[in-house]
Each structure stands twice: as structure tokens, then as C-alpha cells.
mmCIF file of C-alpha atoms in Angstrom:
data_model
loop_
_atom_site.group_PDB
_atom_site.id
_atom_site.type_symbol
_atom_site.label_atom_id
_atom_site.label_comp_id
_atom_site.label_asym_id
_atom_site.label_seq_id
_atom_site.Cartn_x
_atom_site.Cartn_y
_atom_site.Cartn_z
ATOM 1 C CA GLN C 82 10.262 -3.573 23.963
ATOM 2 C CA ILE C 83 8.223 -5.026 21.232
ATOM 3 C CA GLN C 84 10.241 -7.689 19.070
ATOM 4 C CA LEU C 85 9.843 -10.490 16.830
ATOM 5 C CA ALA C 86 12.534 -13.210 16.475
ATOM 6 C CA GLN C 87 12.644 -15.481 13.382
ATOM 7 C CA SER C 88 14.108 -18.895 12.744
ATOM 8 C CA GLY C 89 17.178 -19.390 10.787
ATOM 9 C CA ALA C 90 18.036 -19.371 7.074
ATOM 10 C CA GLU C 91 16.951 -22.690 5.241
ATOM 11 C CA TRP C 92 18.251 -24.187 2.020
ATOM 12 C CA LYS C 93 15.649 -26.422 0.476
ATOM 13 C CA GLN C 94 15.304 -28.257 -2.747
ATOM 14 C CA PRO C 95 12.407 -27.803 -5.309
ATOM 15 C CA GLY C 96 9.345 -29.388 -4.168
ATOM 16 C CA ALA C 97 10.420 -29.773 -0.340
ATOM 17 C CA SER C 98 8.540 -27.853 2.375
ATOM 18 C CA VAL C 99 9.829 -25.200 4.635
ATOM 19 C CA ARG C 100 8.587 -23.958 8.215
ATOM 20 C CA ILE C 101 9.412 -20.691 9.407
ATOM 21 C CA SER C 102 8.939 -19.335 13.189
ATOM 22 C CA CYS C 103 8.217 -15.936 14.544
ATOM 23 C CA LYS C 104 8.576 -15.607 18.344
ATOM 24 C CA ALA C 105 6.893 -12.441 19.712
ATOM 25 C CA SER C 106 7.696 -10.511 22.602
ATOM 26 C CA GLY C 107 7.108 -7.240 24.406
ATOM 27 C CA TYR C 108 3.269 -7.277 23.620
ATOM 28 C CA ILE C 109 0.067 -9.452 24.297
ATOM 29 C CA PHE C 110 0.276 -11.627 21.281
ATOM 30 C CA GLY C 111 -3.462 -12.639 21.306
ATOM 31 C CA ASN C 112 -4.367 -8.909 20.613
ATOM 32 C CA PHE C 113 -2.819 -8.623 17.250
ATOM 33 C CA GLY C 114 -2.351 -10.514 14.174
ATOM 34 C CA VAL C 115 0.611 -11.601 12.391
ATOM 35 C CA ALA C 116 1.460 -10.711 8.763
ATOM 36 C CA TRP C 117 4.085 -12.508 6.358
ATOM 37 C CA VAL C 118 5.661 -10.651 3.594
ATOM 38 C CA ARG C 119 8.654 -11.613 1.214
ATOM 39 C CA GLN C 120 11.371 -10.018 -0.556
ATOM 40 C CA ALA C 121 13.037 -11.745 -3.461
ATOM 41 C CA PRO C 122 16.862 -10.663 -3.945
ATOM 42 C CA GLY C 123 17.160 -7.332 -4.979
ATOM 43 C CA GLN C 124 13.232 -7.052 -5.433
ATOM 44 C CA GLY C 125 10.281 -5.025 -3.386
ATOM 45 C CA LEU C 126 8.048 -6.288 -0.718
ATOM 46 C CA GLU C 127 5.363 -8.806 -1.381
ATOM 47 C CA TRP C 128 2.426 -9.587 1.031
ATOM 48 C CA LEU C 129 1.730 -13.113 1.454
ATOM 49 C CA GLY C 130 -1.062 -13.269 4.017
ATOM 50 C CA TRP C 131 -2.202 -12.624 7.614
ATOM 51 C CA ILE C 132 -3.337 -14.529 10.574
ATOM 52 C CA SER C 133 -5.188 -13.529 13.801
ATOM 53 C CA ALA C 134 -3.292 -14.497 16.825
ATOM 54 C CA SER C 135 -6.291 -15.061 18.785
ATOM 55 C CA THR C 136 -8.922 -16.816 16.527
ATOM 56 C CA GLY C 137 -6.324 -18.542 13.776
ATOM 57 C CA ASP C 138 -8.322 -16.771 11.094
ATOM 58 C CA SER C 139 -6.219 -16.464 8.062
ATOM 59 C CA LYS C 140 -6.153 -14.712 4.746
ATOM 60 C CA PHE C 141 -3.726 -15.349 1.846
ATOM 61 C CA SER C 142 -2.657 -13.542 -1.325
ATOM 62 C CA GLN C 143 -3.201 -15.423 -4.640
ATOM 63 C CA THR C 144 0.398 -15.853 -5.005
ATOM 64 C CA VAL C 145 1.006 -18.444 -2.355
ATOM 65 C CA GLN C 146 -2.858 -19.658 -1.588
ATOM 66 C CA GLY C 147 -2.946 -23.422 -1.784
ATOM 67 C CA ARG C 148 0.758 -24.002 -0.841
ATOM 68 C CA VAL C 149 0.878 -21.958 2.519
ATOM 69 C CA THR C 150 -0.435 -22.663 6.089
ATOM 70 C CA PHE C 151 -0.402 -19.882 8.907
ATOM 71 C CA THR C 152 -0.564 -20.940 12.433
ATOM 72 C CA THR C 153 0.093 -19.548 15.684
ATOM 73 C CA GLU C 154 0.616 -20.990 19.343
ATOM 74 C CA THR C 155 -0.555 -18.509 21.982
ATOM 75 C CA SER C 156 1.056 -20.401 24.891
ATOM 76 C CA THR C 157 4.637 -19.537 23.153
ATOM 77 C CA ALA C 158 3.539 -16.324 21.446
ATOM 78 C CA THR C 159 4.919 -17.881 18.207
ATOM 79 C CA ALA C 160 3.601 -17.465 14.808
ATOM 80 C CA TYR C 161 4.526 -20.154 11.983
ATOM 81 C CA MET C 162 4.564 -20.318 8.177
ATOM 82 C CA ASP C 163 4.699 -23.512 6.115
ATOM 83 C CA LEU C 164 5.357 -23.177 2.684
ATOM 84 C CA ARG C 165 5.003 -26.347 0.521
ATOM 85 C CA SER C 166 5.896 -27.431 -2.991
ATOM 86 C CA LEU C 167 8.753 -24.777 -2.999
ATOM 87 C CA LYS C 168 9.881 -23.407 -6.391
ATOM 88 C CA LEU C 169 12.854 -21.813 -7.423
ATOM 89 C CA SER C 170 10.819 -18.516 -7.372
ATOM 90 C CA ASP C 171 10.079 -18.848 -3.774
ATOM 91 C CA SER C 172 13.650 -17.963 -2.888
ATOM 92 C CA ALA C 173 13.420 -14.821 -0.904
ATOM 93 C CA THR C 174 13.772 -13.335 2.551
ATOM 94 C CA TYR C 175 10.538 -14.058 4.482
ATOM 95 C CA PHE C 176 9.546 -11.284 7.176
ATOM 96 C CA CYS C 177 7.017 -11.791 9.546
ATOM 97 C CA ALA C 178 5.348 -8.289 11.113
ATOM 98 C CA ARG C 179 2.771 -7.402 13.665
ATOM 99 C CA ALA C 180 -0.400 -6.558 12.199
ATOM 100 C CA SER C 181 -3.870 -5.576 13.355
ATOM 101 C CA SER C 182 -6.381 -8.080 14.889
ATOM 102 C CA SER C 183 -8.563 -7.396 11.812
ATOM 103 C CA ALA C 184 -6.089 -7.526 8.830
ATOM 104 C CA VAL C 185 -6.908 -4.024 7.987
ATOM 105 C CA GLY C 186 -4.369 -1.416 8.285
ATOM 106 C CA GLY C 187 -1.091 -2.808 7.572
ATOM 107 C CA VAL C 188 1.808 -3.825 9.845
ATOM 108 C CA SER C 189 4.045 -2.166 12.354
ATOM 109 C CA ILE C 190 6.885 -4.021 13.588
ATOM 110 C CA TRP C 191 9.100 -6.402 11.626
ATOM 111 C CA GLY C 192 11.045 -9.301 12.351
ATOM 112 C CA PRO C 193 14.622 -9.508 10.946
ATOM 113 C CA GLY C 194 13.533 -11.945 8.249
ATOM 114 C CA THR C 195 14.573 -15.188 7.143
ATOM 115 C CA ARG C 196 16.474 -16.231 4.090
ATOM 116 C CA VAL C 197 14.845 -19.334 2.450
ATOM 117 C CA THR C 198 17.360 -20.574 -0.692
ATOM 118 C CA VAL C 199 15.523 -23.026 -2.959
ATOM 119 C CA SER C 200 17.960 -24.629 -5.286
ATOM 120 C CA SER C 201 18.515 -28.251 -6.656
ATOM 121 C CA VAL Z 1328 -1.741 -0.774 -7.439
ATOM 122 C CA LEU Z 1329 0.444 1.816 -5.551
ATOM 123 C CA THR Z 1330 2.935 3.778 -8.032
ATOM 124 C CA GLN Z 1331 5.802 5.498 -6.444
ATOM 125 C CA SER Z 1332 7.894 8.242 -8.061
ATOM 126 C CA PRO Z 1333 10.727 8.692 -8.441
ATOM 127 C CA LEU Z 1334 12.137 5.338 -8.137
ATOM 128 C CA ASN Z 1335 15.708 6.867 -7.520
ATOM 129 C CA LEU Z 1336 15.970 10.005 -5.612
ATOM 130 C CA PRO Z 1337 19.553 11.623 -5.247
ATOM 131 C CA VAL Z 1338 19.546 13.991 -2.444
ATOM 132 C CA THR Z 1339 21.875 16.662 -1.088
ATOM 133 C CA LEU Z 1340 22.732 16.616 2.661
ATOM 134 C CA GLY Z 1341 20.579 19.498 4.317
ATOM 135 C CA GLN Z 1342 18.011 19.706 1.583
ATOM 136 C CA SER Z 1343 14.623 18.291 1.488
ATOM 137 C CA ALA Z 1344 13.261 15.469 -0.516
ATOM 138 C CA SER Z 1345 9.696 14.388 -1.336
ATOM 139 C CA ILE Z 1346 8.491 10.927 -2.581
ATOM 140 C CA SER Z 1347 4.883 10.403 -4.189
ATOM 141 C CA CYS Z 1348 2.680 7.673 -4.022
ATOM 142 C CA THR Z 1349 -0.366 7.064 -6.111
ATOM 143 C CA SER Z 1350 -3.202 4.862 -5.695
ATOM 144 C CA SER Z 1351 -5.286 3.397 -8.644
ATOM 145 C CA GLN Z 1352 -8.032 3.574 -6.215
ATOM 146 C CA SER Z 1353 -9.500 5.449 -3.253
ATOM 147 C CA LEU Z 1354 -7.724 4.302 0.040
ATOM 148 C CA VAL Z 1355 -10.622 5.612 2.047
ATOM 149 C CA HIS Z 1356 -11.895 2.439 4.247
ATOM 150 C CA SER Z 1357 -15.360 1.880 4.919
ATOM 151 C CA ASP Z 1358 -14.434 3.068 8.583
ATOM 152 C CA GLY Z 1359 -13.575 6.435 7.220
ATOM 153 C CA LYS Z 1360 -9.829 5.882 7.723
ATOM 154 C CA ILE Z 1361 -7.003 5.992 5.219
ATOM 155 C CA TYR Z 1362 -4.447 3.061 5.965
ATOM 156 C CA LEU Z 1363 -1.488 4.504 3.712
ATOM 157 C CA ASN Z 1364 1.780 3.699 5.606
ATOM 158 C CA TRP Z 1365 5.327 4.623 4.750
ATOM 159 C CA PHE Z 1366 8.527 2.331 5.539
ATOM 160 C CA VAL Z 1367 12.040 2.677 5.240
ATOM 161 C CA GLN Z 1368 14.298 -0.256 4.639
ATOM 162 C CA ARG Z 1369 18.102 0.516 4.991
ATOM 163 C CA PRO Z 1370 20.632 -2.269 3.466
ATOM 164 C CA GLY Z 1371 20.385 -5.662 4.957
ATOM 165 C CA GLN Z 1372 17.601 -4.631 7.314
ATOM 166 C CA ALA Z 1373 14.033 -5.323 7.797
ATOM 167 C CA PRO Z 1374 11.557 -2.359 6.810
ATOM 168 C CA ARG Z 1375 10.755 -0.009 9.691
ATOM 169 C CA ARG Z 1376 7.669 1.896 9.729
ATOM 170 C CA LEU Z 1377 7.806 5.525 9.693
ATOM 171 C CA ILE Z 1378 4.365 6.899 9.059
ATOM 172 C CA TYR Z 1379 0.811 5.300 9.323
ATOM 173 C CA LYS Z 1380 -2.690 6.413 8.595
ATOM 174 C CA VAL Z 1381 -1.168 8.969 5.953
ATOM 175 C CA SER Z 1382 0.558 11.216 8.581
ATOM 176 C CA ALA Z 1383 0.779 9.783 11.913
ATOM 177 C CA ARG Z 1384 4.646 9.447 12.812
ATOM 178 C CA ASP Z 1385 5.560 6.432 14.735
ATOM 179 C CA SER Z 1386 7.296 6.577 18.031
ATOM 180 C CA GLY Z 1387 10.965 7.661 17.735
ATOM 181 C CA VAL Z 1388 10.777 8.762 14.129
ATOM 182 C CA SER Z 1389 12.198 11.932 13.439
ATOM 183 C CA GLY Z 1390 9.978 14.939 13.215
ATOM 184 C CA ARG Z 1391 11.803 15.507 10.006
ATOM 185 C CA PHE Z 1392 9.659 13.067 8.419
ATOM 186 C CA SER Z 1393 6.405 13.890 7.420
ATOM 187 C CA GLY Z 1394 3.356 12.542 5.564
ATOM 188 C CA SER Z 1395 0.451 14.053 3.784
ATOM 189 C CA GLY Z 1396 -2.281 13.265 1.054
ATOM 190 C CA SER Z 1397 -5.796 12.214 0.908
ATOM 191 C CA ASP Z 1398 -7.810 9.697 -1.381
ATOM 192 C CA THR Z 1399 -5.257 8.454 -3.847
ATOM 193 C CA ASP Z 1400 -2.361 10.872 -3.728
ATOM 194 C CA PHE Z 1401 0.078 10.769 -0.957
ATOM 195 C CA THR Z 1402 3.346 12.272 -0.290
ATOM 196 C CA LEU Z 1403 6.399 11.372 2.072
ATOM 197 C CA LYS Z 1404 8.611 14.591 2.794
ATOM 198 C CA VAL Z 1405 12.179 14.451 4.661
ATOM 199 C CA SER Z 1406 13.330 17.859 5.544
ATOM 200 C CA SER Z 1407 16.949 18.414 6.356
ATOM 201 C CA VAL Z 1408 18.148 15.132 4.698
ATOM 202 C CA GLU Z 1409 20.961 13.475 6.987
ATOM 203 C CA ALA Z 1410 23.242 10.674 5.773
ATOM 204 C CA ASP Z 1411 21.277 8.325 7.730
ATOM 205 C CA ASP Z 1412 18.406 8.667 5.796
ATOM 206 C CA VAL Z 1413 19.561 6.569 2.730
ATOM 207 C CA GLY Z 1414 17.519 3.454 1.857
ATOM 208 C CA VAL Z 1415 14.616 2.326 0.212
ATOM 209 C CA TYR Z 1416 11.190 3.874 1.035
ATOM 210 C CA TYR Z 1417 8.071 2.114 0.296
ATOM 211 C CA CYS Z 1418 4.309 3.142 0.686
ATOM 212 C CA MET Z 1419 1.924 0.497 1.578
ATOM 213 C CA GLN Z 1420 -1.876 0.702 1.522
ATOM 214 C CA GLY Z 1421 -3.757 -1.522 4.337
ATOM 215 C CA THR Z 1422 -7.175 -0.480 3.050
ATOM 216 C CA HIS Z 1423 -8.064 -3.007 0.612
ATOM 217 C CA TRP Z 1424 -7.097 -6.733 0.565
ATOM 218 C CA PRO Z 1425 -4.547 -7.751 -0.164
ATOM 219 C CA PRO Z 1426 -2.330 -5.008 1.086
ATOM 220 C CA THR Z 1427 0.074 -3.859 -1.296
ATOM 221 C CA PHE Z 1428 3.230 -1.980 -1.513
ATOM 222 C CA GLY Z 1429 4.723 0.417 -4.109
ATOM 223 C CA GLN Z 1430 7.585 -0.309 -5.986
ATOM 224 C CA GLY Z 1431 10.278 1.463 -3.405
ATOM 225 C CA THR Z 1432 12.081 4.457 -3.925
ATOM 226 C CA LYS Z 1433 15.869 4.393 -3.541
ATOM 227 C CA VAL Z 1434 17.259 7.427 -1.771
ATOM 228 C CA GLU Z 1435 20.827 8.225 -1.752
ATOM 229 C CA ILE Z 1436 22.898 11.196 -1.119
#
């Protein structure tokens, strides 16, 4: 059964950094990519970026480019998202999702989400 | 830009419902495929994909869900709506970078 498990909720102050993990199971991790999507409270879905699990190539949306890093650890089938210089507007639920290996096509399976709250 | 309509859709159990998704540009990829997906998000849950590449149903998705369309105009149809179908439905294009989502359509009984 294909699953993505994410790390727990985080509470951060403005200017801090947060790392979210996404552990995959049930499929060959290196054959796919991982996408990151967030959803502010009561709002729609916003694509943040994508990383190839095999090559580490990454692509980012302009919203977070320069503040975000995506990494993967194939030995543990885990993807990570690091978001720096947090702003109040970064408060959202962050989802990882299985994506294609080419960044084309979209996503299929989603993780349960990680709630990040940025507040002073 | 993906524009969904309507944004709110009250439905009657047993009736059909349709959601439209219109793209500001063609979603035909250079490989000839159209990467238009449909997701449903139930309250407090992660989105779940229902349809990919316009009309292909994901494994385990009821045959009551069907997708159609081409180029810039797409439709998700739910036939014989059931109580479990409530949620917010999103279209998403994976043809152009960055992938984008529609605003979402809230379906309620």
C-alpha cells in the first residue's frame, strides 16, 4: 500500500526555519519525484515545488524560491522540505505528494499534511 | 490560470453534478498528452486524486465520477450523488510549470 507519512505539527516564530519530513512506503522511492503543496487555513492549494528522488533536481515556485530547500534520502525513502525566514503568511498545512520523475503531470498520492503555525 | 465554476454547488442526493474547469491556455503538453487532474478534499483530510489525464479514473474511484474535456475546457461529472461525495473539488494542471490548481468547488448536500 502506497503511503506518505509526514512529521508532526510545528510552531515557529517569524524569522525561524522549519523542516518537514515525508517518508514514503509501498513503492520504489527513486522512481518518482516528491512535490510539496501548502494550504493556508480555509484557502486553496498552492504548489511549492518538486524534487526528483533519484537525481535531487529541484524546481520551485516563485512564492518560496530562495527560502526553500528540498532534499531526499533514498536510503530511508524520505523527502525533506526546509523553509527559512518564516513569515506569518507561511502558516499553513504543508503536504508532500508523490509526483512523476519528470515534474510533469501532477501528483497522485498525498501525505496527511503537517500544520505549521508561524506566530510571535 | 485555472478557473472553476461554480465555486459552490448544492446537490441533491441521487442527482448528477458537474464542475467546470477552464484554463487560460491550452493544456496539451509537447508530448501530446493533457495533464489535467481532479482531486477531492474532504474536511480535515488531504486531497485525494480521482481523475488524471482528463478522463482516467484512479484505482478504487467509483465509476460515478467521470472526467472529460480537451484543450482548455474540462468537466468533472458526478452521477447519482451520494452523501459521501461532499467536499471541495479541485482541478489541477500538470502540463505547464508551475502546476496550478483551480480555486476549488465546494459540493454540499
